[in-house]
Amino acid sequence: MKFLIAIVQDYDCDRMLRTVTGFGYRATRISSTGGFLRTGNTTVLIGIEDDQVERCIGLIRQSCQARTEVKLDPANEYIEWFAAGVHEVTVGGAVVFVMNVERFEQFRADAVSVSTRDGGFGD
Ligand code: 2BA
């Protein structure tokens, strides 16, 4: 099993999640913040079988093609980068890490019924 960690821009995330979950993959979305721009992005966690990695990465790639140029403002905290010749950065697309999973467990409560007549949880 493999664990994909995909960092994507917020504006690509809905499309990406619709696509990967539409193909039957399970995903968890976490709000995150980029260390460089310190603006919001989204981290998506996906656990999949080894033989599904390339297919899933292909879906992420096709969902996150949008690129946006962000011009750094020399009047604010990016002044060091501006001085170093970094005037704009390109964001969008996706950054994907693929990790080996040593063990996966999923505990389900399907053997235990906890619902009560009023629909709440029992004592
Ligand atoms: P940020 O760290 O906010 O970076 C946003 C964009 O700024 C980057 O886009 C890149 O184009 C630019 N950038 C970042 N560091 C730079 C530097 N030292 N000099 C010049 N430009 C720089 P992406 O490369 O597409 O990365 C998008 C987001 O993915 C990053 O947001 C960060 O949250 C994450 N990320 C990228 N590489 C990572 C890594 N190796 N480890 C962990 N997170 C990573």
PDB file of C-alpha atoms and ligand atoms in Angstrom:
ATOM      1  CA  MET A   1       0.000   0.000   0.000  1.00  0.00           C
ATOM      2  CA  LYS A   2       1.089   3.575  -0.638  1.00  0.00           C
ATOM      3  CA  PHE A   3       0.226   6.864   1.000  1.00  0.00           C
ATOM      4  CA  LEU A   4       0.037   9.931  -1.231  1.00  0.00           C
ATOM      5  CA  ILE A   5       0.404  13.391   0.228  1.00  0.00           C
ATOM      6  CA  ALA A   6      -0.652  15.945  -2.367  1.00  0.00           C
ATOM      7  CA  ILE A   7      -0.301  19.676  -1.723  1.00  0.00           C
ATOM      8  CA  VAL A   8      -2.542  21.630  -4.053  1.00  0.00           C
ATOM      9  CA  GLN A   9      -3.953  25.110  -4.343  1.00  0.00           C
ATOM     10  CA  ASP A  10      -7.357  25.668  -2.797  1.00  0.00           C
ATOM     11  CA  TYR A  11      -8.890  26.558  -6.153  1.00  0.00           C
ATOM     12  CA  ASP A  12      -7.822  23.204  -7.659  1.00  0.00           C
ATOM     13  CA  CYS A  13      -8.814  21.105  -4.691  1.00  0.00           C
ATOM     14  CA  ASP A  14     -12.554  20.661  -5.261  1.00  0.00           C
ATOM     15  CA  ARG A  15     -12.000  19.555  -8.834  1.00  0.00           C
ATOM     16  CA  MET A  16      -9.228  17.212  -7.760  1.00  0.00           C
ATOM     17  CA  LEU A  17     -11.257  15.647  -4.954  1.00  0.00           C
ATOM     18  CA  ARG A  18     -14.303  15.197  -7.194  1.00  0.00           C
ATOM     19  CA  THR A  19     -12.118  13.433  -9.735  1.00  0.00           C
ATOM     20  CA  VAL A  20     -10.197  11.082  -7.430  1.00  0.00           C
ATOM     21  CA  THR A  21     -13.203  10.154  -5.300  1.00  0.00           C
ATOM     22  CA  GLY A  22     -15.220   9.706  -8.498  1.00  0.00           C
ATOM     23  CA  PHE A  23     -12.712   7.006  -9.456  1.00  0.00           C
ATOM     24  CA  GLY A  24     -13.275   5.318  -6.097  1.00  0.00           C
ATOM     25  CA  TYR A  25     -10.189   6.526  -4.214  1.00  0.00           C
ATOM     26  CA  ARG A  26     -10.563   7.663  -0.638  1.00  0.00           C
ATOM     27  CA  ALA A  27      -9.145  10.989   0.367  1.00  0.00           C
ATOM     28  CA  THR A  28      -8.813  13.315   3.327  1.00  0.00           C
ATOM     29  CA  ARG A  29      -8.532  17.045   2.892  1.00  0.00           C
ATOM     30  CA  ILE A  30      -6.562  19.154   5.360  1.00  0.00           C
ATOM     31  CA  SER A  31      -6.224  22.910   5.297  1.00  0.00           C
ATOM     32  CA  SER A  32      -2.565  23.878   5.193  1.00  0.00           C
ATOM     33  CA  THR A  33      -0.350  26.897   4.718  1.00  0.00           C
ATOM     34  CA  GLY A  34       2.626  27.195   2.399  1.00  0.00           C
ATOM     35  CA  GLY A  35       5.874  27.982   4.171  1.00  0.00           C
ATOM     36  CA  PHE A  36       7.077  30.424   1.524  1.00  0.00           C
ATOM     37  CA  LEU A  37       4.012  32.490   0.616  1.00  0.00           C
ATOM     38  CA  ARG A  38       2.297  31.815   3.968  1.00  0.00           C
ATOM     39  CA  THR A  39      -1.020  31.610   2.153  1.00  0.00           C
ATOM     40  CA  GLY A  40      -3.581  28.846   2.365  1.00  0.00           C
ATOM     41  CA  ASN A  41      -3.276  25.697   0.339  1.00  0.00           C
ATOM     42  CA  THR A  42      -4.733  22.229   0.765  1.00  0.00           C
ATOM     43  CA  THR A  43      -3.080  18.964   1.653  1.00  0.00           C
ATOM     44  CA  VAL A  44      -4.862  15.835   0.466  1.00  0.00           C
ATOM     45  CA  LEU A  45      -4.062  12.424   1.958  1.00  0.00           C
ATOM     46  CA  ILE A  46      -4.836   9.350  -0.136  1.00  0.00           C
ATOM     47  CA  GLY A  47      -4.227   5.725   0.810  1.00  0.00           C
ATOM     48  CA  ILE A  48      -4.135   3.384  -2.203  1.00  0.00           C
ATOM     49  CA  GLU A  49      -2.879   0.037  -3.435  1.00  0.00           C
ATOM     50  CA  ASP A  50       0.548   0.007  -5.073  1.00  0.00           C
ATOM     51  CA  ASP A  51      -0.793  -0.701  -8.554  1.00  0.00           C
ATOM     52  CA  GLN A  52      -3.060   2.368  -8.396  1.00  0.00           C
ATOM     53  CA  VAL A  53      -0.338   4.955  -7.778  1.00  0.00           C
ATOM     54  CA  GLU A  54       0.319   5.986 -11.373  1.00  0.00           C
ATOM     55  CA  ARG A  55      -3.374   6.178 -12.204  1.00  0.00           C
ATOM     56  CA  CYS A  56      -4.107   8.285  -9.157  1.00  0.00           C
ATOM     57  CA  ILE A  57      -1.169  10.610  -9.789  1.00  0.00           C
ATOM     58  CA  GLY A  58      -2.435  11.012 -13.358  1.00  0.00           C
ATOM     59  CA  LEU A  59      -5.820  12.121 -12.026  1.00  0.00           C
ATOM     60  CA  ILE A  60      -4.165  14.605  -9.674  1.00  0.00           C
ATOM     61  CA  ARG A  61      -2.023  15.937 -12.518  1.00  0.00           C
ATOM     62  CA  GLN A  62      -4.992  16.471 -14.828  1.00  0.00           C
ATOM     63  CA  SER A  63      -7.004  18.190 -12.077  1.00  0.00           C
ATOM     64  CA  CYS A  64      -4.287  20.606 -10.961  1.00  0.00           C
ATOM     65  CA  GLN A  65      -2.908  22.110 -14.114  1.00  0.00           C
ATOM     66  CA  ALA A  66      -3.911  25.669 -13.286  1.00  0.00           C
ATOM     67  CA  ARG A  67      -0.916  27.931 -12.725  1.00  0.00           C
ATOM     68  CA  THR A  68      -0.984  31.379 -11.217  1.00  0.00           C
ATOM     69  CA  GLU A  69       1.839  33.859 -11.008  1.00  0.00           C
ATOM     70  CA  VAL A  70       2.164  35.699  -7.726  1.00  0.00           C
ATOM     71  CA  LYS A  71       4.183  38.878  -7.904  1.00  0.00           C
ATOM     72  CA  LEU A  72       6.091  39.504  -4.708  1.00  0.00           C
ATOM     73  CA  ASP A  73       5.673  42.949  -3.254  1.00  0.00           C
ATOM     74  CA  PRO A  74       9.022  44.540  -2.372  1.00  0.00           C
ATOM     75  CA  ALA A  75       7.226  46.747   0.130  1.00  0.00           C
ATOM     76  CA  ASN A  76       6.270  43.842   2.368  1.00  0.00           C
ATOM     77  CA  GLU A  77       7.896  40.857   4.042  1.00  0.00           C
ATOM     78  CA  TYR A  78       9.173  39.416   0.745  1.00  0.00           C
ATOM     79  CA  ILE A  79      11.750  42.149   0.438  1.00  0.00           C
ATOM     80  CA  GLU A  80      14.615  39.688   1.052  1.00  0.00           C
ATOM     81  CA  TRP A  81      13.503  37.510  -1.828  1.00  0.00           C
ATOM     82  CA  PHE A  82      12.980  40.560  -4.015  1.00  0.00           C
ATOM     83  CA  ALA A  83      16.529  41.656  -3.283  1.00  0.00           C
ATOM     84  CA  ALA A  84      17.726  38.150  -4.177  1.00  0.00           C
ATOM     85  CA  GLY A  85      16.121  38.487  -7.607  1.00  0.00           C
ATOM     86  CA  VAL A  86      12.930  36.483  -6.888  1.00  0.00           C
ATOM     87  CA  HIS A  87      10.189  38.828  -8.145  1.00  0.00           C
ATOM     88  CA  GLU A  88       7.390  36.366  -8.767  1.00  0.00           C
ATOM     89  CA  VAL A  89       6.562  32.763  -8.063  1.00  0.00           C
ATOM     90  CA  THR A  90       4.382  30.283  -9.889  1.00  0.00           C
ATOM     91  CA  VAL A  91       1.757  28.444  -7.863  1.00  0.00           C
ATOM     92  CA  GLY A  92      -0.762  25.841  -8.848  1.00  0.00           C
ATOM     93  CA  GLY A  93      -0.258  22.336 -10.082  1.00  0.00           C
ATOM     94  CA  ALA A  94       0.504  19.881  -7.308  1.00  0.00           C
ATOM     95  CA  VAL A  95       3.351  18.656  -5.159  1.00  0.00           C
ATOM     96  CA  VAL A  96       2.967  14.922  -4.497  1.00  0.00           C
ATOM     97  CA  PHE A  97       4.873  12.724  -2.068  1.00  0.00           C
ATOM     98  CA  VAL A  98       4.520   8.931  -2.358  1.00  0.00           C
ATOM     99  CA  MET A  99       5.238   6.971   0.806  1.00  0.00           C
ATOM    100  CA  ASN A 100       5.270   3.281   1.665  1.00  0.00           C
ATOM    101  CA  VAL A 101       2.695   2.152   4.180  1.00  0.00           C
ATOM    102  CA  GLU A 102       3.988  -0.420   6.623  1.00  0.00           C
ATOM    103  CA  ARG A 103       0.595  -1.237   8.044  1.00  0.00           C
ATOM    104  CA  PHE A 104      -2.993  -0.139   7.568  1.00  0.00           C
ATOM    105  CA  GLU A 105      -5.817  -0.818   9.981  1.00  0.00           C
ATOM    106  CA  GLN A 106      -9.396   0.297   9.774  1.00  0.00           C
ATOM    107  CA  PHE A 107     -11.645  -0.368  12.714  1.00  0.00           C
ATOM    108  CA  ARG A 108     -15.315  -0.473  11.952  1.00  0.00           C
ATOM    109  CA  ALA A 109     -18.164  -0.643  14.389  1.00  0.00           C
ATOM    110  CA  ASP A 110     -20.336  -2.722  12.050  1.00  0.00           C
ATOM    111  CA  ALA A 111     -20.540  -5.604  14.521  1.00  0.00           C
ATOM    112  CA  VAL A 112     -21.977  -3.323  17.210  1.00  0.00           C
ATOM    113  CA  SER A 113     -25.261  -1.465  16.946  1.00  0.00           C
ATOM    114  CA  VAL A 114     -25.293   1.753  18.931  1.00  0.00           C
ATOM    115  CA  SER A 115     -28.404   3.400  17.558  1.00  0.00           C
ATOM    116  CA  THR A 116     -31.468   3.824  19.773  1.00  0.00           C
ATOM    117  CA  ARG A 117     -35.128   4.223  18.926  1.00  0.00           C
ATOM    118  CA  ASP A 118     -34.880   8.009  18.944  1.00  0.00           C
ATOM    119  CA  GLY A 119     -31.897   7.882  16.568  1.00  0.00           C
ATOM    120  CA  GLY A 120     -29.366   8.960  19.194  1.00  0.00           C
ATOM    121  CA  PHE A 121     -26.588   6.950  20.714  1.00  0.00           C
ATOM    122  CA  GLY A 122     -27.332   4.525  23.528  1.00  0.00           C
ATOM    123  CA  ASP A 123     -25.865   4.702  27.027  1.00  0.00           C
TER     124      ASP A 123
HETATM  125  P1  2BA B   1       4.772  27.735  -0.548  1.00  0.00           P
HETATM  126  O1  2BA B   1       5.882  27.271   0.348  1.00  0.00           O
HETATM  127  O2  2BA B   1       3.959  28.875  -0.081  1.00  0.00           O
HETATM  128  O3  2BA B   1       5.419  28.063  -1.966  1.00  0.00           O
HETATM  129  C1  2BA B   1       4.636  28.644  -2.985  1.00  0.00           C
HETATM  130  C2  2BA B   1       5.446  28.774  -4.253  1.00  0.00           C
HETATM  131  O4  2BA B   1       6.510  29.685  -4.028  1.00  0.00           O
HETATM  132  C3  2BA B   1       6.102  27.459  -4.723  1.00  0.00           C
HETATM  133  O5  2BA B   1       5.194  26.696  -5.464  1.00  0.00           O
HETATM  134  C4  2BA B   1       7.265  27.987  -5.529  1.00  0.00           C
HETATM  135  O6  2BA B   1       6.837  28.345  -6.832  1.00  0.00           O
HETATM  136  C5  2BA B   1       7.651  29.258  -4.779  1.00  0.00           C
HETATM  137  N1  2BA B   1       8.762  29.055  -3.864  1.00  0.00           N
HETATM  138  C6  2BA B   1       8.762  28.329  -2.724  1.00  0.00           C
HETATM  139  N2  2BA B   1       9.955  28.372  -2.130  1.00  0.00           N
HETATM  140  C7  2BA B   1      10.730  29.160  -2.900  1.00  0.00           C
HETATM  141  C8  2BA B   1      12.097  29.607  -2.830  1.00  0.00           C
HETATM  142  N3  2BA B   1      12.881  29.203  -1.826  1.00  0.00           N
HETATM  143  N4  2BA B   1      12.560  30.401  -3.842  1.00  0.00           N
HETATM  144  C9  2BA B   1      11.774  30.776  -4.855  1.00  0.00           C
HETATM  145  N5  2BA B   1      10.489  30.406  -4.984  1.00  0.00           N
HETATM  146  C10 2BA B   1       9.964  29.598  -4.017  1.00  0.00           C
HETATM  147  P2  2BA B   1       5.266  25.120  -5.448  1.00  0.00           P
HETATM  148  O7  2BA B   1       6.692  24.648  -5.613  1.00  0.00           O
HETATM  149  O8  2BA B   1       4.270  24.608  -6.440  1.00  0.00           O
HETATM  150  O9  2BA B   1       4.812  24.654  -3.981  1.00  0.00           O
HETATM  151  C11 2BA B   1       3.470  24.844  -3.561  1.00  0.00           C
HETATM  152  C12 2BA B   1       3.329  24.500  -2.107  1.00  0.00           C
HETATM  153  O10 2BA B   1       3.661  23.113  -1.927  1.00  0.00           O
HETATM  154  C13 2BA B   1       4.294  25.240  -1.173  1.00  0.00           C
HETATM  155  O11 2BA B   1       3.760  26.501  -0.820  1.00  0.00           O
HETATM  156  C14 2BA B   1       4.374  24.298   0.018  1.00  0.00           C
HETATM  157  O12 2BA B   1       3.217  24.433   0.838  1.00  0.00           O
HETATM  158  C15 2BA B   1       4.305  22.928  -0.666  1.00  0.00           C
HETATM  159  N6  2BA B   1       5.622  22.355  -0.922  1.00  0.00           N
HETATM  160  C16 2BA B   1       6.335  22.451  -2.051  1.00  0.00           C
HETATM  161  N7  2BA B   1       7.473  21.759  -1.953  1.00  0.00           N
HETATM  162  C17 2BA B   1       7.483  21.206  -0.728  1.00  0.00           C
HETATM  163  C18 2BA B   1       8.387  20.360  -0.032  1.00  0.00           C
HETATM  164  N8  2BA B   1       9.568  19.953  -0.571  1.00  0.00           N
HETATM  165  N9  2BA B   1       8.086  19.988   1.232  1.00  0.00           N
HETATM  166  C19 2BA B   1       6.908  20.400   1.805  1.00  0.00           C
HETATM  167  N10 2BA B   1       6.013  21.191   1.185  1.00  0.00           N
HETATM  168  C20 2BA B   1       6.295  21.581  -0.059  1.00  0.00           C
END
